[in-house]
XYZ file of C-alpha atoms in Angstrom:
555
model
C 46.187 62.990 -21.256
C 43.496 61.367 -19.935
C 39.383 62.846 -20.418
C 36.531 62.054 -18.573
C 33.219 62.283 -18.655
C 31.749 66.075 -18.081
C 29.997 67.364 -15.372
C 27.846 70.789 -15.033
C 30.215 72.148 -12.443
C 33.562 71.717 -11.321
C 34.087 73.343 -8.002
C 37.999 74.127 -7.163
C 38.908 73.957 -3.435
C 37.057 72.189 -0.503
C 36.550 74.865 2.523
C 33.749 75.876 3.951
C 32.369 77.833 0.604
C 33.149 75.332 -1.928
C 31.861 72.520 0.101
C 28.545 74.755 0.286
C 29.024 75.297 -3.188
C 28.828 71.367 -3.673
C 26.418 70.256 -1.317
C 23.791 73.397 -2.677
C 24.242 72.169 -6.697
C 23.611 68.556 -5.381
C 20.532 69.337 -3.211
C 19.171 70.859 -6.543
C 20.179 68.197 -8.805
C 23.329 69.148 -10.289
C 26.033 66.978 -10.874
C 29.267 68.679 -9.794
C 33.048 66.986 -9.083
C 34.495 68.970 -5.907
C 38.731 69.121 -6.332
C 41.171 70.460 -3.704
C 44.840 70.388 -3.998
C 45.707 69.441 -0.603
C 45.523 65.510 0.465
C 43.591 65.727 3.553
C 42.095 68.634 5.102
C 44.117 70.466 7.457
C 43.619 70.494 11.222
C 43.442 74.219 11.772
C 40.942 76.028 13.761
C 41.358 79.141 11.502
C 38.179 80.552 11.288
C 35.989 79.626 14.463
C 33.179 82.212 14.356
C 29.204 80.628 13.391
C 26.843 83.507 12.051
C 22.951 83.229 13.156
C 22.637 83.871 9.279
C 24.804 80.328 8.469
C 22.837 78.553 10.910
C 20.030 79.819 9.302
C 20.933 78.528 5.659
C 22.160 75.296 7.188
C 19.120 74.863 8.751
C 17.548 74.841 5.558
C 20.443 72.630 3.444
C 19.433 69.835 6.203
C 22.607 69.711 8.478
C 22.402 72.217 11.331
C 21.735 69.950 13.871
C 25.652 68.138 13.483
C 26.156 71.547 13.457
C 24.818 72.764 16.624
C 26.054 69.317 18.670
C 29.480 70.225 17.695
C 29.681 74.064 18.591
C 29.760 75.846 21.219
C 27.762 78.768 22.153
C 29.136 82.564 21.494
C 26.956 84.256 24.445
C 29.344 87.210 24.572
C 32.457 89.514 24.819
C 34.937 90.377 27.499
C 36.802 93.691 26.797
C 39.994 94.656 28.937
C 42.080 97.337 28.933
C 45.598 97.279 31.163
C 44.134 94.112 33.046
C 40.963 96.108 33.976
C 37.604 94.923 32.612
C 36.140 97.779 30.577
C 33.101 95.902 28.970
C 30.604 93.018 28.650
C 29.181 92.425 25.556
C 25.891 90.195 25.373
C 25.110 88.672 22.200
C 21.595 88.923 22.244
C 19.152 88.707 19.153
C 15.312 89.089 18.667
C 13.483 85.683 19.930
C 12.513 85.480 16.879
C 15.584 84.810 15.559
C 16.050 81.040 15.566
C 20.109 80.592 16.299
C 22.352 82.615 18.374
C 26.063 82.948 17.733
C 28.610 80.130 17.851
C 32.198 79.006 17.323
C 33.126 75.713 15.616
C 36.278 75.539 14.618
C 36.853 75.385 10.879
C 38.661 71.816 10.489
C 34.967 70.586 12.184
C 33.184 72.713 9.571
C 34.655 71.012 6.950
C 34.682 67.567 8.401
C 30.471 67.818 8.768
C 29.929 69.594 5.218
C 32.390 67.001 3.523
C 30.510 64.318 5.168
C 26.948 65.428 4.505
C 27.512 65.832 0.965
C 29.199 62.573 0.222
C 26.173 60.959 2.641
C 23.610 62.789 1.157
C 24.741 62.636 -2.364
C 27.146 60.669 -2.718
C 29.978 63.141 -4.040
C 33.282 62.999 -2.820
C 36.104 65.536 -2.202
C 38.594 64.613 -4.747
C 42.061 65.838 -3.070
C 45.288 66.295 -4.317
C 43.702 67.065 -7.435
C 45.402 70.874 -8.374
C 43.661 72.994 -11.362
C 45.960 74.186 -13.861
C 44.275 75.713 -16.351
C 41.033 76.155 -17.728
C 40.153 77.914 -21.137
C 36.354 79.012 -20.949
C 34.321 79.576 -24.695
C 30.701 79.918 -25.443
C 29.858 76.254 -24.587
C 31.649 75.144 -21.581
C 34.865 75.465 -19.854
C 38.126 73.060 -20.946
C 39.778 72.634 -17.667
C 43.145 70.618 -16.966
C 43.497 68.888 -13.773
C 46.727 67.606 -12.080
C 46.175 64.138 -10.492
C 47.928 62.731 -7.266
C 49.720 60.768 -9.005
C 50.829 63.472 -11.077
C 49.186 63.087 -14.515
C 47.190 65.565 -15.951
C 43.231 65.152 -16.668
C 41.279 67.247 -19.120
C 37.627 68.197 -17.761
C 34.921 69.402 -19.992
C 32.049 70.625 -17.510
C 29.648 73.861 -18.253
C 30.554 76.049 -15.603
C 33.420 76.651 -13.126
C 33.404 78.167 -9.691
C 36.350 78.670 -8.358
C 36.339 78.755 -4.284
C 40.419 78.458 -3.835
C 41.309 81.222 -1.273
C 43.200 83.982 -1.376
C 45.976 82.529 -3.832
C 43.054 81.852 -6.025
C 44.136 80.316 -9.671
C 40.669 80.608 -11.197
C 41.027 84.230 -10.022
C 44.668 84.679 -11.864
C 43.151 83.132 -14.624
C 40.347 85.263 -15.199
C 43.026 88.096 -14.778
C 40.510 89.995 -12.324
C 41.559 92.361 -10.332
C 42.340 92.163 -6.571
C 43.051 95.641 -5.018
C 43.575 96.481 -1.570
C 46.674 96.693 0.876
C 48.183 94.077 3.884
C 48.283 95.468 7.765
C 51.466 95.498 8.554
C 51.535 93.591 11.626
C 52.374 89.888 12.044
C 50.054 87.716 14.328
C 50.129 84.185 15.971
C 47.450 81.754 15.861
C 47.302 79.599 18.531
C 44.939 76.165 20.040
C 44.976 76.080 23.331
C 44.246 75.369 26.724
C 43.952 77.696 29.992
C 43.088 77.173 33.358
C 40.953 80.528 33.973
C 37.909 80.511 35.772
C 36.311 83.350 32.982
C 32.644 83.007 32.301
C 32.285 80.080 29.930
C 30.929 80.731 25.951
C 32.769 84.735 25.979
C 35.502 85.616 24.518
C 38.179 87.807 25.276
C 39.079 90.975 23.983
C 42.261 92.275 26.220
C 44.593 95.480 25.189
C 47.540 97.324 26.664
C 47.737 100.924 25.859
C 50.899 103.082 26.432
C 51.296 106.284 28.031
C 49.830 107.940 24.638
C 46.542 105.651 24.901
C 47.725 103.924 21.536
C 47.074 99.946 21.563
C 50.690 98.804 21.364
C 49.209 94.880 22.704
C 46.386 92.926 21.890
C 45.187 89.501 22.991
C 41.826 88.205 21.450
C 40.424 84.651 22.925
C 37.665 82.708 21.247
C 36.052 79.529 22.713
C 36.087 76.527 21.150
C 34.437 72.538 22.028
C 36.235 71.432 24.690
C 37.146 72.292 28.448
C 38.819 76.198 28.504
C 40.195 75.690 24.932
C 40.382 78.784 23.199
C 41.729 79.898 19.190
C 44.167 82.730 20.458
C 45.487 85.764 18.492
C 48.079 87.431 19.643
C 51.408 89.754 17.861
C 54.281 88.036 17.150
C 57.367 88.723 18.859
C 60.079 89.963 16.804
C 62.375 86.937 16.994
C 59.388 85.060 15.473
C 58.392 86.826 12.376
C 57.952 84.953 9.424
C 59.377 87.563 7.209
C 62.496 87.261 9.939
C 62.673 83.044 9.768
C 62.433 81.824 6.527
C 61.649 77.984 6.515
C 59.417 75.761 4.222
C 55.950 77.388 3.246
C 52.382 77.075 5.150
C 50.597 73.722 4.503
C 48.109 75.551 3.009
C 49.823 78.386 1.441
C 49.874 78.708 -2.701
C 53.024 79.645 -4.633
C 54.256 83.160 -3.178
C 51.784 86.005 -5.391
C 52.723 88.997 -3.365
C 49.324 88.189 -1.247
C 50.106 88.821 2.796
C 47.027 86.790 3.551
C 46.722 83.686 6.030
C 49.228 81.537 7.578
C 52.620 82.303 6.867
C 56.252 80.576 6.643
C 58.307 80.328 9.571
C 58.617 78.867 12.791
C 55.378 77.882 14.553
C 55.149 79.814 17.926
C 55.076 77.154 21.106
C 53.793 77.456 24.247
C 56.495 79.893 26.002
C 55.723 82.288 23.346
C 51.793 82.327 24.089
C 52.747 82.172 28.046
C 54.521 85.113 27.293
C 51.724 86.916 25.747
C 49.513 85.591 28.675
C 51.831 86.440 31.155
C 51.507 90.068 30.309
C 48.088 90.314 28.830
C 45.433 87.279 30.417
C 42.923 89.102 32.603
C 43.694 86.357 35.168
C 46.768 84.422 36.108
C 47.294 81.753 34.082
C 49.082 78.542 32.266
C 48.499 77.393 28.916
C 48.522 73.832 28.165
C 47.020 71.205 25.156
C 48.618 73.189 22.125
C 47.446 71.408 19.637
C 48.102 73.987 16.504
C 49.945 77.358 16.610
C 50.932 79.419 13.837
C 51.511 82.842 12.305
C 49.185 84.728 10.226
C 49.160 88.211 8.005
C 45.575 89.818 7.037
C 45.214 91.876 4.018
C 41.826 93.415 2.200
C 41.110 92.839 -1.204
C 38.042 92.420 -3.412
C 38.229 91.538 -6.820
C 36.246 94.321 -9.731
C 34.383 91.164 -10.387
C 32.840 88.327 -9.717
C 32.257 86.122 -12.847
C 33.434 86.311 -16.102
C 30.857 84.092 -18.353
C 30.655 81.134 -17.416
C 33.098 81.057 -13.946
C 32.515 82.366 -11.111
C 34.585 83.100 -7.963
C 33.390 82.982 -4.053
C 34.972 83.374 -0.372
C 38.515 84.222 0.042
C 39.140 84.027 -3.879
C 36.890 86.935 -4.178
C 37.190 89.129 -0.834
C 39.571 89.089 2.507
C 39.314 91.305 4.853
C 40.346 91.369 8.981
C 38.708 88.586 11.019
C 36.934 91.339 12.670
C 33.418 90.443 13.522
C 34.011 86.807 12.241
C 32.270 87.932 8.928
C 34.854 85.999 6.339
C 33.968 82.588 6.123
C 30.505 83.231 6.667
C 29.732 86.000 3.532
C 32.113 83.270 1.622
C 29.355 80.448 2.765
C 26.689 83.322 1.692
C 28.271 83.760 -1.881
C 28.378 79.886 -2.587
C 24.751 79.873 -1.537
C 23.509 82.468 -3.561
C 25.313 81.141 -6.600
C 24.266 77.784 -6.539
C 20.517 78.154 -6.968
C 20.843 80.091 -9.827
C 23.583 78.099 -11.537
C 20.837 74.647 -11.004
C 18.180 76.670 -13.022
C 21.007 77.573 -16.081
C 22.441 74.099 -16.422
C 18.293 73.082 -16.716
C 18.000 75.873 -19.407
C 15.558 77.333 -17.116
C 17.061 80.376 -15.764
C 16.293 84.086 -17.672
C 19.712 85.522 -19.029
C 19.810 88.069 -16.178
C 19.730 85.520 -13.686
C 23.472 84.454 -13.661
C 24.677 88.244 -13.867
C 22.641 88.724 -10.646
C 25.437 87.003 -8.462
C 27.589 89.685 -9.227
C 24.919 92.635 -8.417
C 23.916 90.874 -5.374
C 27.325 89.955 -4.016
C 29.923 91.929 -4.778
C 28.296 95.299 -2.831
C 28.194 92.585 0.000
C 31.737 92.050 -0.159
C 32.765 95.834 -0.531
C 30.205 96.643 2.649
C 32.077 93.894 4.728
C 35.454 94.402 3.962
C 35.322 98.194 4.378
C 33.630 97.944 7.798
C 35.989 95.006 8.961
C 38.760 97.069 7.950
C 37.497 100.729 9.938
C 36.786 98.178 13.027
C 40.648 96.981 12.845
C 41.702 100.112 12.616
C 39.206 102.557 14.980
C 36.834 99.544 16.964
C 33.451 98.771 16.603
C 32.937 102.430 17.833
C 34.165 103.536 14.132
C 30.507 102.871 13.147
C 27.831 104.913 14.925
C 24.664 102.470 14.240
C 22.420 101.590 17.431
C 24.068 98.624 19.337
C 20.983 96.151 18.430
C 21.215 97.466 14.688
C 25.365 96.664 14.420
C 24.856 92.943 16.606
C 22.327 92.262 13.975
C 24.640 93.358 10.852
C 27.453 90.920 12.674
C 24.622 88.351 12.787
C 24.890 88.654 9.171
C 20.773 89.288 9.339
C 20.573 92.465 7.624
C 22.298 91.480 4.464
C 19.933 91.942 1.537
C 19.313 92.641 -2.311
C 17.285 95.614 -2.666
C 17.960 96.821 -5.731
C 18.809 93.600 -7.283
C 17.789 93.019 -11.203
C 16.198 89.729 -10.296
C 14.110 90.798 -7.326
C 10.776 93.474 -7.550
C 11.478 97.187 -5.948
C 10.752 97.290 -2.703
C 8.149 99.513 -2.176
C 6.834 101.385 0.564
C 5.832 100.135 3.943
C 6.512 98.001 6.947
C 7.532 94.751 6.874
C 10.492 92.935 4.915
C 10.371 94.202 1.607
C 11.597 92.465 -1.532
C 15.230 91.928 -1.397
C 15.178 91.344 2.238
C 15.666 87.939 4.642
C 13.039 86.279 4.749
C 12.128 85.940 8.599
C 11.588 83.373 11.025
C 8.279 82.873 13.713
C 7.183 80.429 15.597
C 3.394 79.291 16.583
C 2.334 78.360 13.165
C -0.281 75.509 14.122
C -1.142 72.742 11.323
C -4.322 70.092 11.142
C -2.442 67.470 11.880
C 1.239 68.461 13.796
C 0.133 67.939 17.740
C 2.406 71.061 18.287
C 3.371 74.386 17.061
C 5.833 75.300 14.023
C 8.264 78.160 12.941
C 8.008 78.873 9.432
C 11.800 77.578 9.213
C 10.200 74.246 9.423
C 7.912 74.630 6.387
C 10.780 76.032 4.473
C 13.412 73.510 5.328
C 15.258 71.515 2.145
C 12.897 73.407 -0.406
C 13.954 75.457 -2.757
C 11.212 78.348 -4.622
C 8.500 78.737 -2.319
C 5.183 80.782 -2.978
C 3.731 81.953 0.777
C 0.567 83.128 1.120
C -0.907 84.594 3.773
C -4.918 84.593 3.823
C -7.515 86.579 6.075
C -10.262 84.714 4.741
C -11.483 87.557 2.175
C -12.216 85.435 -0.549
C -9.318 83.056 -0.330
C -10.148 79.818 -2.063
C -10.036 81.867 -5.529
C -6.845 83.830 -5.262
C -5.506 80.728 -3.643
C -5.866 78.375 -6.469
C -4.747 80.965 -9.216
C -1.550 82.561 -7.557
C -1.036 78.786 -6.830
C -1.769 77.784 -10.424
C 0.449 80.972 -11.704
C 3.505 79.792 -9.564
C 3.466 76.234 -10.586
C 2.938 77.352 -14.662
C 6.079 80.019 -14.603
C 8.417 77.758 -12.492
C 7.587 74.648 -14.379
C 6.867 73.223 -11.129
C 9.762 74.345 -8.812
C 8.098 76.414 -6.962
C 5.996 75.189 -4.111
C 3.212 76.843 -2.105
C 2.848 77.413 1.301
C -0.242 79.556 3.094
C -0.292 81.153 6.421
C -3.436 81.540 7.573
C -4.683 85.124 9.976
C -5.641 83.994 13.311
C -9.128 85.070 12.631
C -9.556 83.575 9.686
C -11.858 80.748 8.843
C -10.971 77.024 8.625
C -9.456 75.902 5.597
C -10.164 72.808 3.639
C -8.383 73.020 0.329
C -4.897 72.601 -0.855
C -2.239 73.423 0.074
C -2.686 72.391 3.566
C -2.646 75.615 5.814
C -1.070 76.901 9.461
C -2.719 79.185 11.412
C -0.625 81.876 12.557
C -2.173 80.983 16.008
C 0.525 83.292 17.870
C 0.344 86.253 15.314
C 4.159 86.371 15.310
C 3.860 85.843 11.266
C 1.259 88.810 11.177
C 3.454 91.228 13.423
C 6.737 90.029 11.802
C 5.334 90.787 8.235
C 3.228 93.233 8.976
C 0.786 91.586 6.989
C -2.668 92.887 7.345
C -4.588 91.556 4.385
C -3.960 88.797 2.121
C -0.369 88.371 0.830
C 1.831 86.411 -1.375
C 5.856 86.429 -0.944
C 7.665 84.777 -2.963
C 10.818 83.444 -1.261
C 13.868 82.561 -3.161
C 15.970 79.189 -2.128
C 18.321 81.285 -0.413
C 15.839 82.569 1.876
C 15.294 86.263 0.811
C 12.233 87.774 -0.763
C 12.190 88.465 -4.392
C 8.447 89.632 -4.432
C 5.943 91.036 -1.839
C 2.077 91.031 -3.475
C -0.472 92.816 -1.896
C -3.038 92.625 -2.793
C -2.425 89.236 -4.491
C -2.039 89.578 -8.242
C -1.312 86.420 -10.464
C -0.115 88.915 -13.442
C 2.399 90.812 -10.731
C 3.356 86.986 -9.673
C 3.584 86.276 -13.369
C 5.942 89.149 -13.735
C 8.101 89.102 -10.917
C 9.256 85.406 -11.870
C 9.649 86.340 -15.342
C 12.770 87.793 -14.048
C 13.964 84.787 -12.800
C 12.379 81.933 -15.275
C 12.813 81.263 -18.897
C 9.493 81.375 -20.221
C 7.499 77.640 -20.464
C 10.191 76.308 -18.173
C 9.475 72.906 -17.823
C 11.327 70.554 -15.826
C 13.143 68.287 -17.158
């Protein structure tokens, strides 16, 4: 058996989430080894759908823009019923709100996260590399590798996350548990080409209901890059059912574990079958052509009781599935990974408080349990199951309203207008610097930090409370945590340090309903943790006492 030298974290499968996983402990100085058990990643446009709220944290990790130049826009929805159009659907947010909606399939996901972080940082996806086992004590985790070439490699690292899918082995090996229940209906996936003249950047929503008004058909289109190609879901005909024609298993399908979850045995569907489907369901006449991947799918909602035990963790599809509903899957995985990593960089320094690590679990796992029961009533009843205000339920899709009040690791929220602790952390624009010749959102200041003290000053004595909030920040965080101010529109010129923006627009004022002088405290994952008003260096002090060890010095 062969050992190696440790590493702080050994992340276990390399999709979406544990590539975020990665590149997030490398941006913050971690060293981390990334393994997945497959040899090359797999050409599959499985999930397609791009949050706001993932733009947003990409934005931030440095990489949106490959991002952006390889999606396409999401502007809407088309909803049939019996060939007739029934709906339109807009997808529009707040201005304020710096990305819209957008599909990229997941095999181009992968291909610009895997290629950032081994850019960036210079850490490679190590594939055909399959965990084992791992025992976990006090210390560290033992974990046993199997190599390509088929010997097995002992890891000692301190923590493991395991981001593996729905077959998840760190998940089995926890022994957590994974309840829920499987639809019973078989679907197709399908790449593809039509030659429709629809409304470019919608999708397609179209139904046949019988004489009863039950849906007994259902066709659901989403663009993708190129001209009229779509990711197609349709049912499967009988004569195609996995369950019907056995044949070798998925290429990315885990030893059978009683899991009716993702792409399934069988006989891939071809294009007569999705003609077929078209034939009786496309809202216009039409011929598919260009398959480039079909397959069939099951979808089944589970969520484990936890997420971490110690010192490993679980994330995405290892932790939570759910319908595709809403395209909320891939992006709360991306969320979880995200949330984790931060706090996992300030353990591995010995700088995080004891509660901090626990805190993925409070913060998470009610996200998980709020998206895969609402994901599950709009499978089963439509987005009409949920009686929230249109702009409220586009922004919940959006992924904008998740947040953490109530969270150990964040203050309470208070009363008042505003985004409270626990909340996102907004974006505005017309923030106007010394020295830029043109306007800034506050995305911009925030981008590839990580803690971030923002102040916002009216002029009312602001040179003092400046320098000791400033002072206070840098002496809890041992330096992580940077300052940024804001300054009122009104107020007077500022000469010290930091260097200030003028809130020239008063988008920052309106947006934070910030009226006098303010500090927030913004976490690297974008959300508040404290709102200070008036500013207080002993309620600073505090607040990050819940998140520091105390005289945490970098290392």
């Amino acid at each position: 058996m062969t050992h190696t030298y440790a590493t702080d974290v050994l992340v276990v499968g390399a999709g979406p989430v544990g590539l975020t996983a990665a590149v997030e402990l490398r941006r913050h100085g971690v060293s981390c080894r990334i393994v997945d058990r497959l040899p090359a990643r797999l050409p599959f446009a499985k999930a397609v759908g791009i949050q706001p709220r993932t733009l947003e944290l990409w934005d931030r990790m440095g990489l949106v823009r490959a991002a952006l130049d390889a999606a396409v826009p999401m502007r809407g929805q088309l909803l049939y019923t019996n060939g007739t159009e029934q709906a339109r659907f807009e997808l529009a947010l707040p201005p304020e709100v710096p990305y819209g909606f957008a599909a990229l399939p997941q095999y181009e996901t992968e291909r610009i996260l895997d290629e950032f972080l081994t850019s960036r940082y210079g850490t490679e996806v190590e594939r055909g590399t399959e965990l084992v086992s791992f025992i976990q004590d006090a210390e560290g985790v033992t974990i046993v590798l199997r190599t390509p070439s088929g010997a097995q490699e002992e890891v000692r690292t301190r923590y493991l996350v395991g981001c593996d899918g729905a077959h998840s082995i760190v998940r089995k090996g926890l022994g957590l548990s994974y309840e829920g229940g499987a639809f019973p209906e078989e679907y197709m996936l399908a790449d593809v080409e039509v030659d429709w003249d629809l409304p470019h950047g919608y999708g397609v929503r179209s139904v046949h209901r019988d004489a009863s008004g039950a849906v007994d058909d259902v066709l659901v289109c989403i663009p993708l890059p190129g001209r009229a190609r779509y990711r197609m879901s349709m049912l499967v005909p009988p004569g195609l059912s996995a369950q019907a024609v056995p044949d070798a298993p998925a290429p990315d399908a885990a030893p059978s574990d009683g899991i009716a979850h993702g792409l399934q045995s069988g006989r891939a569907p071809g294009l007569a079958e999705i003609q077929a489907v078209l034939d009786r369901l496309s809202p216009r006449t039409t011929t598919a052509s260009g398959l480039r991947w079909a397959s069939v799918f099951r979808i089944s909602h589970r969520i484990v009781n936890r997420y971490a035990v110690d010192r490993v963790f679980v994330a995405g599809d290892a932790a939570h599935i759910h319908p595709p509903t809403g395209a909320q899957g891939m992006n709360t995985g991306i969320q979880d990974a995200w949330n984790l990593a931060w706090k996992l960089a300030l353990a591995i320094e010995g700088s995080a408080r004891p509660g901090l690590l626990p805190s993925y679990d409070a913060e998470r796992r009610p996200v998980g349990e709020e998206v895969v029961g609402r994901t599950v009533r709009h499978a089963e009843q439509g987005v009409q199951a949920d009686p929230e205000e249109a702009g409220t339920l586009l922004l919940r899709e959006a992924q904008l309203l998740v947040g953490y009040r109530g969270s150990p690791v964040v203050d309470p929220p208070g009363e008042g207008p505003g985004p409270r602790p626990g909340d996102r952390a907004p974006d505005c624009t017309g923030l106007t610097g010394q020295i830029e010749a043109h306007p800034l959102r506050l995305y911009d200041l925030l981008r590839d930090t990580g803690h971030v003290l923002l102040l916002y000053g009216t002029g009312e004595g602001d040179a003092r409370w400046i320098e000791e909030l400033a002072r206070t920040a840098r002496e809890a965080s041992g330096g992580r945590m940077r300052t940024c101010l804001v300054l009122a529109p009104g107020a007077p010129p500022w000469t010290g340090t930091p260097a200030a923006h003028r809130d020239t627009a008063g988008q920052f004022t309106r947006l934070y309903a910030a009226d006098r002088p303010t500090a927030f405290a913004v976490r690297p994952d974008g959300y508040l943790g404290a709102r200070i008003s008036p500013p207080d260096p002993q309620a600073l002090a505090a607040h990050l006492a819940a998140v520091f060890a105390p005289d945490a010095q970098r290392p």
